[in-house]
Every structure is written in C-alpha cells, then in structure tokens.
Coordinates of C-alpha atoms and ligand atoms in Angstrom, one line a residue:
M170 CA 28.3 -10.3 1.5
T171 CA 25.6 -12.4 -0.2
P172 CA 23.4 -14.2 2.3
L173 CA 24.2 -17.9 2.5
L174 CA 20.8 -19.1 1.3
A175 CA 21.1 -16.7 -1.7
E176 CA 24.6 -18.1 -2.5
L177 CA 23.5 -21.7 -2.3
S178 CA 20.4 -20.9 -4.4
A179 CA 22.6 -19.3 -7.0
I180 CA 24.8 -22.4 -7.1
A181 CA 21.8 -24.7 -7.5
A182 CA 20.2 -22.4 -10.1
K183 CA 23.3 -22.8 -12.2
A184 CA 23.0 -26.5 -12.1
F185 CA 19.3 -26.4 -13.1
V186 CA 20.2 -24.0 -16.0
A187 CA 23.0 -26.3 -17.1
E188 CA 20.5 -29.1 -17.3
G189 CA 18.2 -27.0 -19.4
F190 CA 15.7 -26.1 -16.6
L191 CA 14.5 -22.8 -15.2
E192 CA 16.8 -20.9 -12.9
T193 CA 14.2 -20.3 -10.3
L194 CA 14.0 -24.0 -9.5
G195 CA 17.3 -23.7 -7.7
F196 CA 15.7 -22.2 -4.7
V197 CA 17.5 -23.5 -1.6
Q198 CA 16.0 -23.3 1.9
R199 CA 16.8 -24.6 5.4
S200 CA 16.0 -28.3 5.7
D201 CA 12.6 -29.3 7.2
R202 CA 14.5 -32.1 8.9
P203 CA 17.6 -30.6 10.5
D204 CA 18.5 -34.1 11.8
L205 CA 19.0 -35.2 8.1
A206 CA 20.5 -32.2 6.4
Q207 CA 21.3 -28.5 6.8
F208 CA 19.6 -27.4 3.5
Q209 CA 17.3 -28.7 0.9
C210 CA 16.3 -27.9 -2.7
N211 CA 12.9 -29.1 -3.9
G212 CA 13.3 -27.8 -7.5
A213 CA 13.5 -31.3 -9.1
L214 CA 9.9 -32.0 -8.1
S215 CA 8.6 -29.0 -10.1
A216 CA 11.0 -29.5 -13.0
A217 CA 10.1 -33.1 -13.6
K218 CA 6.5 -33.0 -15.0
P219 CA 6.9 -30.4 -17.9
A220 CA 10.1 -32.3 -18.8
R221 CA 8.3 -35.6 -18.7
L222 CA 10.9 -37.0 -16.4
S223 CA 10.7 -38.6 -13.0
P224 CA 11.6 -36.2 -10.2
R225 CA 14.4 -38.6 -9.1
A226 CA 15.9 -38.5 -12.6
V227 CA 16.0 -34.8 -12.5
A228 CA 17.4 -34.8 -8.9
D229 CA 20.1 -37.2 -10.0
R230 CA 21.3 -34.9 -12.8
I231 CA 21.3 -31.9 -10.5
A232 CA 22.9 -33.7 -7.6
S233 CA 25.8 -34.9 -9.8
R234 CA 26.5 -31.3 -10.8
L235 CA 26.3 -30.1 -7.2
R236 CA 28.7 -32.8 -6.0
A237 CA 31.3 -31.2 -8.2
V238 CA 31.0 -27.9 -6.2
S239 CA 33.5 -27.9 -3.3
I240 CA 31.2 -25.9 -0.9
F241 CA 29.1 -29.0 -0.2
S242 CA 30.2 -31.8 2.1
K243 CA 27.0 -33.8 1.3
V244 CA 24.6 -33.9 -1.6
E245 CA 21.9 -36.6 -1.2
I246 CA 18.6 -37.4 -2.8
A247 CA 15.8 -38.1 -0.4
G248 CA 12.2 -39.2 -0.8
P249 CA 10.6 -38.5 -4.3
G250 CA 13.4 -36.1 -5.3
F251 CA 14.4 -33.7 -2.6
I252 CA 18.0 -32.7 -2.7
N253 CA 19.5 -32.6 0.8
L254 CA 22.7 -30.5 1.2
D255 CA 25.3 -30.0 3.9
V256 CA 28.0 -27.3 3.7
R257 CA 31.6 -28.0 4.6
D258 CA 32.7 -26.9 8.1
E259 CA 35.6 -24.9 6.7
V260 CA 33.2 -22.9 4.6
L261 CA 30.9 -22.2 7.5
L262 CA 33.9 -21.0 9.6
A263 CA 35.3 -18.8 6.8
R264 CA 31.8 -17.3 6.4
L265 CA 31.6 -16.8 10.2
L266 CA 34.8 -14.9 10.2
A267 CA 33.6 -12.5 7.5
F268 CA 30.2 -12.2 9.2
T269 CA 31.8 -11.2 12.5
A270 CA 34.2 -8.7 10.8
D271 CA 31.3 -7.0 9.1
K272 CA 29.9 -4.1 11.2
N273 CA 26.5 -4.7 9.6
L274 CA 26.6 -8.5 10.4
G275 CA 26.2 -9.4 6.8
A276 CA 23.0 -7.4 6.2
P277 CA 21.9 -7.9 2.6
R278 CA 22.4 -4.6 0.8
T279 CA 19.1 -5.0 -1.2
G280 CA 18.2 -1.3 -0.8
E281 CA 21.5 0.2 -1.8
S282 CA 20.8 3.6 -3.3
K283 CA 17.0 3.1 -3.2
T284 CA 14.4 5.1 -1.4
A285 CA 11.3 3.8 0.2
I286 CA 8.5 5.9 1.8
L287 CA 6.8 4.0 4.6
D288 CA 3.4 5.2 5.4
F289 CA 2.3 3.8 8.8
G290 CA 0.8 4.8 12.1
G291 CA -2.0 6.8 10.5
P292 CA -3.8 8.0 13.7
N293 CA -6.6 10.5 13.3
V294 CA -6.3 13.9 14.9
A295 CA -8.5 14.2 18.0
K296 CA -9.9 10.7 17.6
P297 CA -8.6 8.1 20.0
M298 CA -6.3 5.5 18.5
H299 CA -7.5 2.0 18.1
V300 CA -5.7 -1.3 17.8
G301 CA -5.4 -0.9 14.0
H302 CA -3.2 2.1 14.7
L303 CA -1.2 0.2 17.2
R304 CA -0.6 -2.7 14.8
S305 CA 0.3 -0.3 12.0
A306 CA 2.9 1.4 14.2
I307 CA 4.5 -1.8 15.5
I308 CA 4.7 -3.5 12.1
G309 CA 5.6 -0.3 10.2
D310 CA 8.4 0.5 12.7
S311 CA 9.9 -2.9 12.4
L312 CA 9.7 -2.7 8.6
Q313 CA 11.4 0.7 8.7
R314 CA 14.2 -0.8 10.8
I315 CA 14.6 -3.8 8.5
F316 CA 14.6 -1.7 5.3
R317 CA 17.2 0.7 6.8
A318 CA 19.4 -2.1 7.9
N319 CA 19.2 -3.5 4.4
G320 CA 20.6 -0.3 3.0
W321 CA 17.3 1.5 1.9
T322 CA 16.9 5.2 2.5
V323 CA 13.7 5.2 4.4
I324 CA 11.3 8.1 4.9
S325 CA 8.6 7.3 7.3
D326 CA 5.4 9.4 7.4
V327 CA 2.8 9.1 10.1
H328 CA 0.2 10.5 7.7
L329 CA -2.3 11.9 10.2
G330 CA -5.9 11.7 9.5
D331 CA -6.5 15.4 9.8
W332 CA -8.8 16.5 6.9
G333 CA -12.0 14.4 7.3
L334 CA -15.4 14.8 8.7
Q335 CA -14.2 14.5 12.3
M336 CA -12.6 17.9 11.9
G337 CA -16.0 19.5 11.1
Q338 CA -17.6 17.6 13.9
L339 CA -15.2 19.0 16.4
I340 CA -15.5 22.5 15.0
S341 CA -19.2 22.6 15.1
E342 CA -19.3 21.0 18.6
I343 CA -17.0 23.7 19.9
G344 CA -19.3 26.2 18.2
H345 CA -22.3 24.7 20.0
R346 CA -20.5 24.9 23.4
G347 CA -19.8 28.5 22.7
L348 CA -16.1 28.0 23.4
A349 CA -13.6 30.0 21.6
S350 CA -16.0 32.4 19.8
V351 CA -13.3 34.4 17.9
Y352 CA -12.7 31.5 15.7
F353 CA -16.4 31.6 14.5
D354 CA -16.5 35.4 14.1
R355 CA -16.5 36.1 10.3
D356 CA -15.6 39.7 10.9
F357 CA -12.5 38.9 13.0
S358 CA -9.4 39.6 10.9
G359 CA -6.8 38.0 13.2
P360 CA -4.3 37.3 14.4
Y361 CA -5.9 34.4 16.3
P362 CA -4.5 33.5 19.8
A363 CA -1.3 31.5 19.8
E364 CA -2.5 29.3 22.7
S365 CA -4.9 26.5 21.9
P366 CA -8.4 27.0 23.3
V367 CA -8.6 23.2 23.9
S368 CA -6.2 20.7 25.4
M369 CA -5.7 17.0 24.5
S370 CA -8.0 16.0 27.3
D371 CA -10.7 18.5 26.2
L372 CA -10.5 16.9 22.7
E373 CA -10.9 13.5 24.2
D374 CA -14.1 14.7 25.8
I375 CA -15.4 16.8 22.9
Y376 CA -14.9 14.3 20.1
P377 CA -17.1 11.5 21.5
A378 CA -19.8 14.1 22.3
A379 CA -19.6 15.5 18.8
S380 CA -19.8 12.1 17.2
A381 CA -22.7 11.1 19.3
A382 CA -24.6 14.3 18.5
C383 CA -24.1 13.7 14.7
K384 CA -25.3 10.1 15.1
S385 CA -28.5 11.0 16.8
D386 CA -29.3 14.3 15.1
P387 CA -29.2 14.6 11.3
S388 CA -29.1 18.4 11.5
R389 CA -25.9 18.2 13.6
L390 CA -24.4 15.9 11.0
E391 CA -25.3 18.4 8.3
E392 CA -23.6 21.2 10.3
A393 CA -20.5 19.1 10.7
R394 CA -20.4 18.5 6.9
L395 CA -20.8 22.1 6.2
A396 CA -18.0 23.0 8.7
T397 CA -15.8 20.4 7.0
A398 CA -16.4 21.9 3.6
E399 CA -15.8 25.4 4.9
L400 CA -12.6 24.3 6.6
Q401 CA -11.3 22.8 3.4
A402 CA -12.4 25.8 1.4
G403 CA -10.2 27.9 3.7
R404 CA -12.4 29.7 6.2
A405 CA -9.8 31.5 8.3
G406 CA -11.1 30.9 11.8
Y407 CA -11.7 27.2 11.1
R408 CA -8.2 26.8 9.7
A409 CA -6.8 28.5 12.8
L410 CA -8.8 26.2 15.2
W411 CA -7.9 23.2 13.1
Q412 CA -4.2 24.1 13.5
H413 CA -4.6 24.0 17.2
F414 CA -6.2 20.5 17.1
V415 CA -3.4 19.3 15.0
N416 CA -0.7 20.8 17.2
V417 CA -2.2 19.5 20.4
S418 CA -2.8 16.0 19.0
E419 CA 0.7 15.9 17.5
Q420 CA 2.2 16.6 20.9
G421 CA 0.3 13.8 22.5
L422 CA 1.0 11.4 19.7
T423 CA 4.7 12.1 19.7
R424 CA 4.8 11.2 23.3
E425 CA 2.7 8.0 22.9
Y426 CA 4.8 6.7 20.0
G427 CA 7.9 7.8 21.7
S428 CA 7.1 5.6 24.7
L429 CA 7.0 2.7 22.3
G430 CA 10.3 3.7 20.8
I431 CA 8.7 4.6 17.5
C432 CA 9.9 7.6 15.5
F433 CA 8.7 9.1 12.2
D434 CA 10.7 11.2 9.8
L435 CA 7.6 13.2 8.7
W436 CA 4.6 14.3 10.6
K437 CA 2.6 15.1 7.5
G438 CA -1.1 14.5 7.2
E439 CA -3.9 14.4 4.7
A440 CA -4.2 18.2 4.9
S441 CA -0.5 18.8 3.9
V442 CA -1.4 18.2 0.3
E443 CA -4.2 20.7 0.3
P444 CA -2.5 23.2 -2.0
L445 CA -2.0 20.5 -4.6
I446 CA -5.6 19.4 -4.8
G447 CA -7.0 22.2 -6.8
P448 CA -4.3 21.9 -9.6
M449 CA -4.6 18.1 -9.5
I450 CA -8.4 18.2 -10.0
A451 CA -7.9 20.7 -12.8
D452 CA -5.4 18.4 -14.4
L453 CA -7.5 15.3 -14.1
K454 CA -10.5 17.2 -15.6
A455 CA -8.4 18.7 -18.4
R456 CA -7.2 15.2 -19.4
G457 CA -10.7 13.8 -19.4
L458 CA -9.9 11.4 -16.6
A459 CA -12.3 12.9 -14.0
T460 CA -16.0 13.0 -14.8
E461 CA -19.1 14.4 -13.1
S462 CA -21.5 11.9 -11.7
E463 CA -24.6 12.9 -9.7
G464 CA -23.0 16.2 -8.7
A465 CA -19.8 14.5 -7.5
L466 CA -16.5 14.3 -9.4
I467 CA -15.3 10.8 -9.9
L468 CA -12.4 9.0 -11.5
P469 CA -13.4 5.6 -12.9
I470 CA -10.7 3.0 -12.4
D471 CA -12.2 -0.3 -13.5
E472 CA -10.3 -2.3 -16.0
P473 CA -11.3 -4.9 -18.6
G474 CA -11.0 -8.3 -17.1
D475 CA -11.7 -7.2 -13.5
R476 CA -13.2 -10.1 -11.6
K477 CA -15.1 -8.0 -9.2
E478 CA -16.5 -4.5 -9.8
L479 CA -14.3 -1.7 -8.4
P480 CA -16.2 1.5 -7.7
P481 CA -14.7 4.7 -9.0
L482 CA -12.5 6.9 -6.8
I483 CA -14.6 9.9 -5.6
L484 CA -12.5 13.0 -5.9
L485 CA -15.0 15.7 -4.8
K486 CA -18.4 15.3 -3.1
S487 CA -21.3 17.4 -4.4
D488 CA -20.5 20.0 -1.6
G489 CA -17.0 20.3 -2.9
A490 CA -15.5 18.4 0.1
V491 CA -12.5 16.2 -0.7
L492 CA -12.3 12.6 0.5
Y493 CA -9.7 10.2 1.9
G494 CA -8.9 8.9 -1.6
T495 CA -8.4 12.5 -3.0
T496 CA -5.8 13.3 -0.4
D497 CA -4.1 9.9 -0.8
L498 CA -3.9 10.5 -4.6
A499 CA -2.4 13.9 -4.1
T500 CA 0.0 12.6 -1.5
I501 CA 1.4 10.1 -4.1
M502 CA 2.0 13.0 -6.5
D503 CA 3.7 14.9 -3.8
R504 CA 5.9 12.0 -2.7
V505 CA 6.9 11.1 -6.1
R506 CA 7.9 14.7 -6.9
S507 CA 9.7 15.3 -3.7
Y508 CA 11.6 12.0 -3.2
H509 CA 11.5 9.9 -6.4
P510 CA 11.1 6.8 -4.3
E511 CA 11.4 3.3 -5.7
L512 CA 8.6 2.2 -3.3
I513 CA 5.8 3.6 -1.3
L514 CA 4.6 1.0 1.1
Y515 CA 1.4 1.5 3.1
V516 CA 1.2 -0.5 6.3
V517 CA -2.6 -0.2 6.9
D518 CA -5.4 -2.5 8.0
Q519 CA -6.2 -5.1 5.4
R520 CA -9.8 -3.9 5.4
Q521 CA -8.7 -0.9 3.5
H522 CA -7.5 -3.0 0.6
T523 CA -10.1 -1.8 -1.9
H524 CA -9.4 1.8 -1.0
F525 CA -5.7 1.3 -1.9
E526 CA -6.5 -0.6 -5.0
Q527 CA -8.6 2.3 -6.2
V528 CA -6.0 4.9 -5.3
F529 CA -3.1 3.0 -6.9
R530 CA -5.0 2.5 -10.1
A531 CA -6.0 6.1 -10.2
A532 CA -2.4 7.1 -9.7
R533 CA -1.2 4.9 -12.5
K534 CA -3.9 6.0 -14.8
A535 CA -3.0 9.6 -14.2
S536 CA 0.7 8.8 -14.5
Y537 CA 1.5 10.2 -11.1
T538 CA 3.8 7.4 -10.2
G539 CA 6.6 8.4 -12.6
N540 CA 8.5 5.5 -14.0
I541 CA 10.2 4.1 -10.9
T542 CA 7.7 4.2 -8.1
E543 CA 6.0 1.1 -7.0
L544 CA 2.9 1.3 -4.8
E545 CA 2.1 -1.4 -2.4
H546 CA -0.3 -2.0 0.4
A547 CA 1.0 -4.3 3.2
G548 CA -2.2 -5.0 5.0
F549 CA -2.7 -6.6 8.4
G550 CA -5.4 -8.4 10.3
T551 CA -6.9 -7.3 13.7
M552 CA -5.9 -7.8 17.3
N553 CA -9.0 -9.4 18.8
G554 CA -10.3 -9.6 22.4
P555 CA -11.2 -13.0 23.9
D556 CA -14.7 -12.5 22.4
G557 CA -13.2 -12.6 18.9
K558 CA -14.0 -9.0 18.2
P559 CA -11.5 -6.2 17.8
F560 CA -9.8 -5.6 21.2
K561 CA -11.3 -3.0 23.5
T562 CA -10.5 -2.1 27.1
R563 CA -12.2 -3.6 30.0
A564 CA -14.6 -0.7 30.2
G565 CA -15.5 -1.5 26.6
G566 CA -14.1 1.7 25.3
V567 CA -11.5 2.2 22.6
M568 CA -8.1 1.5 23.8
K569 CA -5.6 4.3 24.6
L570 CA -2.1 3.5 23.9
Y571 CA -1.1 4.9 27.2
D572 CA -3.4 2.5 29.1
L573 CA -2.3 -0.4 27.1
I574 CA 1.3 0.2 27.9
T575 CA 0.4 0.6 31.6
M576 CA -1.5 -2.7 31.5
A577 CA 1.4 -4.5 29.8
T578 CA 3.9 -3.0 32.3
E579 CA 1.8 -4.1 35.3
E580 CA 1.5 -7.6 33.9
A581 CA 5.2 -7.7 33.3
E582 CA 5.9 -6.6 36.9
K583 CA 3.8 -9.6 38.1
R584 CA 5.7 -12.0 35.9
L585 CA 9.1 -10.6 37.0
S586 CA 8.3 -10.9 40.6
E587 CA 6.9 -14.5 40.2
A588 CA 10.2 -15.4 38.5
G589 CA 12.2 -13.8 41.2
F590 CA 13.8 -11.3 38.8
A591 CA 14.9 -7.8 39.4
R592 CA 14.3 -8.5 43.1
D593 CA 16.6 -6.1 45.1
Y594 CA 17.0 -3.6 42.4
P595 CA 16.4 0.1 42.9
E596 CA 12.8 0.9 42.4
D597 CA 13.3 3.0 39.3
E598 CA 15.3 0.3 37.6
G599 CA 12.7 -2.3 38.4
K600 CA 10.0 -0.1 36.8
E601 CA 12.1 0.5 33.8
I602 CA 12.7 -3.2 33.4
A603 CA 9.0 -4.0 33.7
R604 CA 8.3 -1.3 31.1
K605 CA 10.8 -2.8 28.6
V606 CA 9.5 -6.3 29.2
G607 CA 5.8 -5.2 28.8
I608 CA 6.5 -3.5 25.6
A609 CA 8.5 -6.4 24.3
A610 CA 5.6 -8.7 25.1
L611 CA 3.2 -6.6 23.1
K612 CA 5.4 -6.1 20.2
F613 CA 6.7 -9.6 19.8
A614 CA 3.2 -11.0 20.1
D615 CA 2.0 -8.7 17.4
L616 CA 4.9 -9.3 15.1
S617 CA 5.3 -13.0 15.5
N618 CA 2.1 -13.8 13.6
H619 CA 2.1 -13.2 9.9
R620 CA 0.7 -9.7 9.6
V621 CA -2.4 -10.6 7.7
S622 CA -3.6 -13.1 10.4
D623 CA -5.8 -11.9 13.2
Y624 CA -4.7 -12.9 16.7
V625 CA -6.1 -12.8 20.2
F626 CA -4.9 -10.4 22.8
D627 CA -3.7 -12.4 25.8
L628 CA -1.3 -10.5 28.1
T629 CA -0.8 -13.4 30.4
R630 CA 0.6 -15.5 27.5
F631 CA 2.5 -12.6 25.9
T632 CA 4.4 -11.8 29.1
R633 CA 5.6 -15.3 29.9
F634 CA 9.2 -16.0 30.2
E635 CA 8.8 -19.4 28.6
G636 CA 7.8 -20.1 25.0
K637 CA 7.9 -17.9 22.0
T638 CA 7.6 -14.5 23.6
G639 CA 9.4 -11.2 23.8
P640 CA 10.3 -11.6 27.4
Y641 CA 11.8 -15.1 26.8
L642 CA 14.2 -13.6 24.2
Q643 CA 15.1 -10.6 26.4
Y644 CA 15.9 -13.0 29.2
A645 CA 18.1 -15.1 26.8
C646 CA 20.1 -12.0 26.1
V647 CA 20.4 -11.1 29.7
R648 CA 21.7 -14.6 30.5
M649 CA 24.3 -14.4 27.8
R650 CA 25.4 -11.1 29.1
S651 CA 25.9 -12.5 32.5
I652 CA 28.0 -15.4 31.2
L653 CA 30.2 -12.8 29.4
A654 CA 30.4 -10.6 32.5
K655 CA 31.6 -13.6 34.6
A656 CA 34.1 -14.5 31.9
A657 CA 35.4 -10.9 31.9
E658 CA 36.0 -11.1 35.6
A659 CA 38.1 -14.1 35.0
G660 CA 40.3 -12.5 32.3
P661 CA 40.5 -10.3 29.3
A662 CA 38.3 -11.2 26.3
P663 CA 40.1 -13.7 24.1
E664 CA 40.5 -13.4 20.4
M665 CA 37.7 -14.5 18.1
R666 CA 38.9 -17.9 17.0
V667 CA 36.1 -20.4 16.6
I668 CA 36.7 -24.1 16.7
L669 CA 33.9 -26.2 15.3
S670 CA 33.9 -29.7 16.7
T671 CA 30.4 -30.6 18.0
P672 CA 26.9 -30.8 16.4
A673 CA 25.6 -28.1 18.8
E674 CA 28.3 -25.8 17.8
R675 CA 27.7 -26.4 14.1
A676 CA 24.0 -25.9 14.6
L677 CA 24.6 -22.6 16.4
I678 CA 27.0 -21.3 13.7
L679 CA 24.6 -22.3 11.0
Q680 CA 21.8 -20.4 12.6
L681 CA 24.0 -17.3 13.2
L682 CA 24.9 -17.3 9.5
M683 CA 21.2 -17.3 8.7
L684 CA 20.7 -13.7 10.0
P685 CA 21.2 -12.0 6.6
S686 CA 18.8 -14.5 4.9
A687 CA 16.2 -13.8 7.6
M688 CA 16.6 -10.0 7.0
A689 CA 16.3 -10.5 3.3
G690 CA 13.2 -12.7 3.7
A691 CA 11.6 -10.2 6.1
E692 CA 12.1 -7.4 3.7
H693 CA 11.0 -9.3 0.6
N694 CA 7.8 -10.4 2.2
R695 CA 7.2 -7.3 4.3
A696 CA 7.1 -9.8 7.1
P697 CA 8.8 -9.2 10.4
N698 CA 7.4 -12.6 11.6
I699 CA 10.3 -14.2 9.6
L700 CA 12.7 -12.4 12.0
C701 CA 10.6 -13.5 15.0
D702 CA 11.0 -17.1 14.0
Y703 CA 14.7 -16.5 13.4
V704 CA 15.5 -15.0 16.8
F705 CA 13.4 -17.6 18.6
T706 CA 15.1 -20.5 16.8
L707 CA 18.5 -18.9 17.6
A708 CA 17.6 -18.7 21.3
Q709 CA 16.6 -22.3 21.3
I710 CA 19.7 -23.5 19.5
F711 CA 21.8 -21.5 21.9
N712 CA 20.1 -23.2 24.8
R713 CA 21.0 -26.6 23.5
F714 CA 24.6 -25.4 23.0
Y715 CA 24.7 -24.0 26.5
T716 CA 23.2 -27.2 28.1
E717 CA 25.4 -29.6 26.3
H718 CA 28.7 -27.7 26.6
H719 CA 31.0 -26.5 29.3
I720 CA 32.0 -22.9 28.8
M721 CA 33.8 -21.4 31.7
S722 CA 34.6 -24.8 33.2
E723 CA 36.0 -26.0 30.0
K724 CA 39.7 -27.0 30.5
D725 CA 41.0 -26.6 27.0
E726 CA 41.7 -22.9 26.7
G727 CA 41.3 -22.8 22.9
V728 CA 37.9 -24.5 23.1
R729 CA 36.8 -22.3 26.1
S730 CA 37.7 -19.1 24.3
S731 CA 36.0 -20.3 21.1
R732 CA 32.8 -21.0 23.0
L733 CA 32.9 -17.7 24.7
A734 CA 33.3 -16.0 21.3
L735 CA 30.2 -17.9 20.1
V736 CA 28.3 -16.6 23.2
R737 CA 29.4 -13.1 22.4
L738 CA 28.4 -13.4 18.8
T739 CA 25.1 -14.9 19.6
L740 CA 24.4 -12.1 21.9
S741 CA 25.1 -9.5 19.2
V742 CA 23.0 -11.3 16.6
L743 CA 20.1 -11.8 19.0
T744 CA 20.3 -8.1 20.1
K745 CA 20.4 -7.0 16.5
G746 CA 17.4 -9.2 15.6
L747 CA 15.4 -7.8 18.5
N748 CA 16.4 -4.3 17.6
L749 CA 15.0 -4.9 14.1
L750 CA 11.7 -5.8 15.8
G751 CA 11.8 -2.6 17.8
I752 CA 12.6 -4.5 21.1
E753 CA 15.0 -3.2 23.7
V754 CA 16.8 -5.5 26.1
P755 CA 17.3 -4.4 29.7
D756 CA 20.9 -4.6 31.0
R757 CA 19.9 -7.1 33.7
M758 CA 16.7 -8.7 35.1
Ligands
LIG82 N1 -6.0 7.6 9.1 C1 -6.3 6.3 8.5 C2 -7.2 5.5 9.4 O1 -7.3 5.7 10.6 C3 -5.1 5.6 8.1 C4 -4.1 6.3 7.2 C5 -3.3 5.3 6.4 N2 -2.5 5.9 5.4 C6 -2.9 6.4 4.2 N3 -2.1 7.0 3.5 N4 -4.2 6.3 3.8 O2 -7.8 4.5 8.9

C-alpha cells in the first residue's frame, strides 16, 4: 500500500511532467490550513521563475489537469499559486478499509530486502554512561523500530567503547592497588581465574580514581598509555583482566538498557575487530594510502575543494596503539564483509561529526564500503540542565541511567497521585504504571525535538498529563481502552463498517491514514520527532471527535458501531505509533 501522501504526490508529479516541469515539483503535503483544505502542493511557486511564468499561470495549468483526476473532490488555487486539494470521501473510506485489513497498518515497505546496521548506544566499558549515551539509545532504538516496521532487516550494534585509554587506566590503577596480582605476573602461564576480581561497583569506584590519578600525575598517564599499548599488543594477563571488565560491564549494561526496553542484536565493541587491524594496516600501507608522519601512521583524507581543512585519520600512534578511528574503519570493513548492508547508520553525538567524516572518507578511499553500502552519521544535540550545560545529577556527577529512571518514576508517581490515577490499585501495579509513565516521559521528551536540537531537561514538564508529553498520549490510549471495555460489556464488537458524515470523523480518518506517511518521513529523515508530531496530532483530533460526538449514547446503531470502530482503530494506530517510539502503554491508570 503506497502511503497516501506518496500517491497524491505521484499524481501531482505526473501533472507537472505533462506540463513540461520537473517531477519533484509535485510534492504534496498536509495543508498548513486544515480549515481550508486537506492537502496542498506548492510546486507551482518554484516552477514559475525558471519558466518565466507567473506562479498562478503554472498553478492554473496543473490544477486543470488535477481536476480531471477522480480522486479529488476539490482542486483550488490559493494565494500566489498554492494548489489546495481535498480527497473524495469514498476514496478515504476505501483506503481506510485496506488500511484496517493490513496487519502492518499500511507500513511503507521502503526497506524490503534491504539491510541496515544501526550503531547506537556506544557506552564505554567501566566508564559511567552520560546523557549522550542515553540520547543515542533512545533515538537509535526508535529508529531501529521504525526501520524494521518499514521492512528493513536491521542489525543493531551497541558498539562498546572497550579498546581505548580508559582500559589501560583501569589496568594500571588495579596494579597500583595490588589487586589481582596474577594478571600482572609475566611468568604466569594461566589459566586465569574464571571469576572477575572486580565487580561493577568496584569499577565505578576504580575508574574515577584512575582517571583523576592520570590527570594529576603525568607518570601515571604514561603508565596507563603503556598498559593500553600492551593490552592491544596482546599481553595475556591484561587481556584476561580486560575480558572481565567487559563481561562485568556488559551484564550491567544489558540490565540498564533492558529496563528502558532497548535491545541490541550485537554486543560487539571496538576490540572485536582487533584481529582485522594488522592486515588492514598492512593493506593500507601496501596500497600507499597510509603514510608515516612524526612516528605515527596516518591516512590523509582531504579532498580538493574542501572548505575547511580536515585532519588525516590517525591509524597508529607512535607507540603502536590504535585509536578510535582505526577501530571504526576496521569495523566498517567487518560489517560490509559480514552483512553486505545497504546502510550503516551511526546515531552518535553531533560533536563527533568530524570524526565520522574522516572515517567515512577513509573507508571510501580504501574501497572498504563495497558498492552498495552507504555510511551516514545521524547526529544529535545535547540534553542540557537548567544551567544550559549538559545535564548532570543534583550531586553534580555524571548521570547513571538507573538513577535517572528512578527520578523519572518518582516524578511520575507524584503526577499520577495528583491526577487521582491508579488510586486503589495493588502496590505492584501502581509502581509498574509509574515506571512506564516515567520512561514514556523521558523518551517522548527526547524524541519530540528534532534530534539535532539541544533541549532542557525538565522532569516536571515531561511528566505532565496535559500538553505534548508521553504521559498525555499514554492516558489517551487508556481512555480509548476504557471506552471499548464499556462497549464490550454492552454487547459483542460490531463489524468494521465506517460511516463518514461529520467533519470530525473526516479529520480523524484522514489523520489515521497518515500513519504510513509519518513512518516513511521518520525513516527518510532519520527523525522520530515526525512520529511524535503524528501521534500527538492524532490524540488531539481524537479528542475533538470524542467531545463532539456521542458514542455509546448514539441512538443509530450503524453510526454507533462506526464510531466504535473508529475508536478501536485509533487505539491501534496510537499504540503502534508509541511502540515505534519505544513507549509502552499501561493497561489502565
Ligand atoms: N563510545 C563512543 C563514545 O562514548 C561512541 C561510539 C559510537 N559508535 C561508533 N562506531 N563510533 O563517544
């Protein structure tokens, strides 16, 4: 099923082409003035100038072609040359029937037989997560849901930061503390203990100490560098210790992401491409792409015509240690070989833009992308505290995901009790509702801004039941559910037969039919906020429908069952939209 907007655009595009204009001018969108029309096409305005015609003259020609197409009940020219369009009710109803019958609710199959690797999350082993990792996880998870729903085969990879300097810092700090001495004994030939000598909470304590020591004492930094290089070069005790850090962190992270409902297909990390790095370096050297510079090995990636200077990608430092860009480059090679993806999408902080530009150029230069793989960085801005700086906890420390979820749950509990919701429910259920509401508040607030904009963390606002929030939308679903439950008590569910006779019904049907277009737009722009706008508008339009119409008290049986069918469909569409944002709806509130 082609999304309605795409179908209307195709019709308009044909008209433009028939008049000798570009096809792309036929782009049709929802009208900015829903009181005047359902849809609009602004192509005549851009077509006019190069053709030395007035926009209205172009609009006239296009409009007269569109009037001949039976799908439209109205084709009008407005203002300087906008074309306003309405679709016939019968067409809307026929589409609604097909939409309802489709188990995918008309999802655009843009990803049919295509594979995308989504790289998001990206926490660093042993280091506490920060808001950037939270945003990456929330946005990345929503994108993986949207891509999958649109037919893509998605492979998500958390891509742990597990091969950098922080590893050497931890190792040398543990050495200083005299913990776990077998791992430092060069004569020990193994096997090393299966049990980790450090727990997650030990790591939470050791890492900040290690990093502080390296900041204040250059000799400690040097030690950490050396330990990193030795680890990467394969020193057995260090590798064994490192494996424990990774295992312990992974357990903690799986739990933390799990509590947000976020799953990854792959738990790979920077280190997983370690065996590929030697051969890759040899290959880059042999082909003359990598060169020595001041003891380091670099890959220049600047191109003629660059507006700003792009530094080369550093492959090896003078001590032989590999860097972030080296593992990212090898990871591209690995992913292309193993999965032949059409797309590798990185959902990572916008501040890493230059890094990705360097890595992508290097990959293309070395022909590691094959001929189908596109590389793309979908960057995002920061979540700031009220002071305008990246959000920190009250104690000023870096945020822990667990604490953040607790904060949001507590705030949600307050809001729920103010609203008189979940009052006499069993305690467990009340807690579970608060958790779902708290997480919905966090996720929706994050996703509803375009990903590149920064936004301010404001739990009080995020958890409100009024306005554009996650809790508002959850409540809308719960209310629809209770309407349907009451109806079910009164009698068996009627057949899906929709009668369209009022403006509020028409508006609701139109908005329901826009789901596939919203899904397509969110995928195309890597922008879940398009879906946030969609679900919010749907809930508002539903409210109008609900306020203006009788449902259960409607006398006419046909009309009553038609309205109930619309409630049921709105509930499925809203639930589906929220699911694509990673938001769960409680059964009741
Ligand atoms: N670990 C990185 C960080 O904390 C993010 C990793 C993103 N993914 C990647 N392939 N570089 O900034």
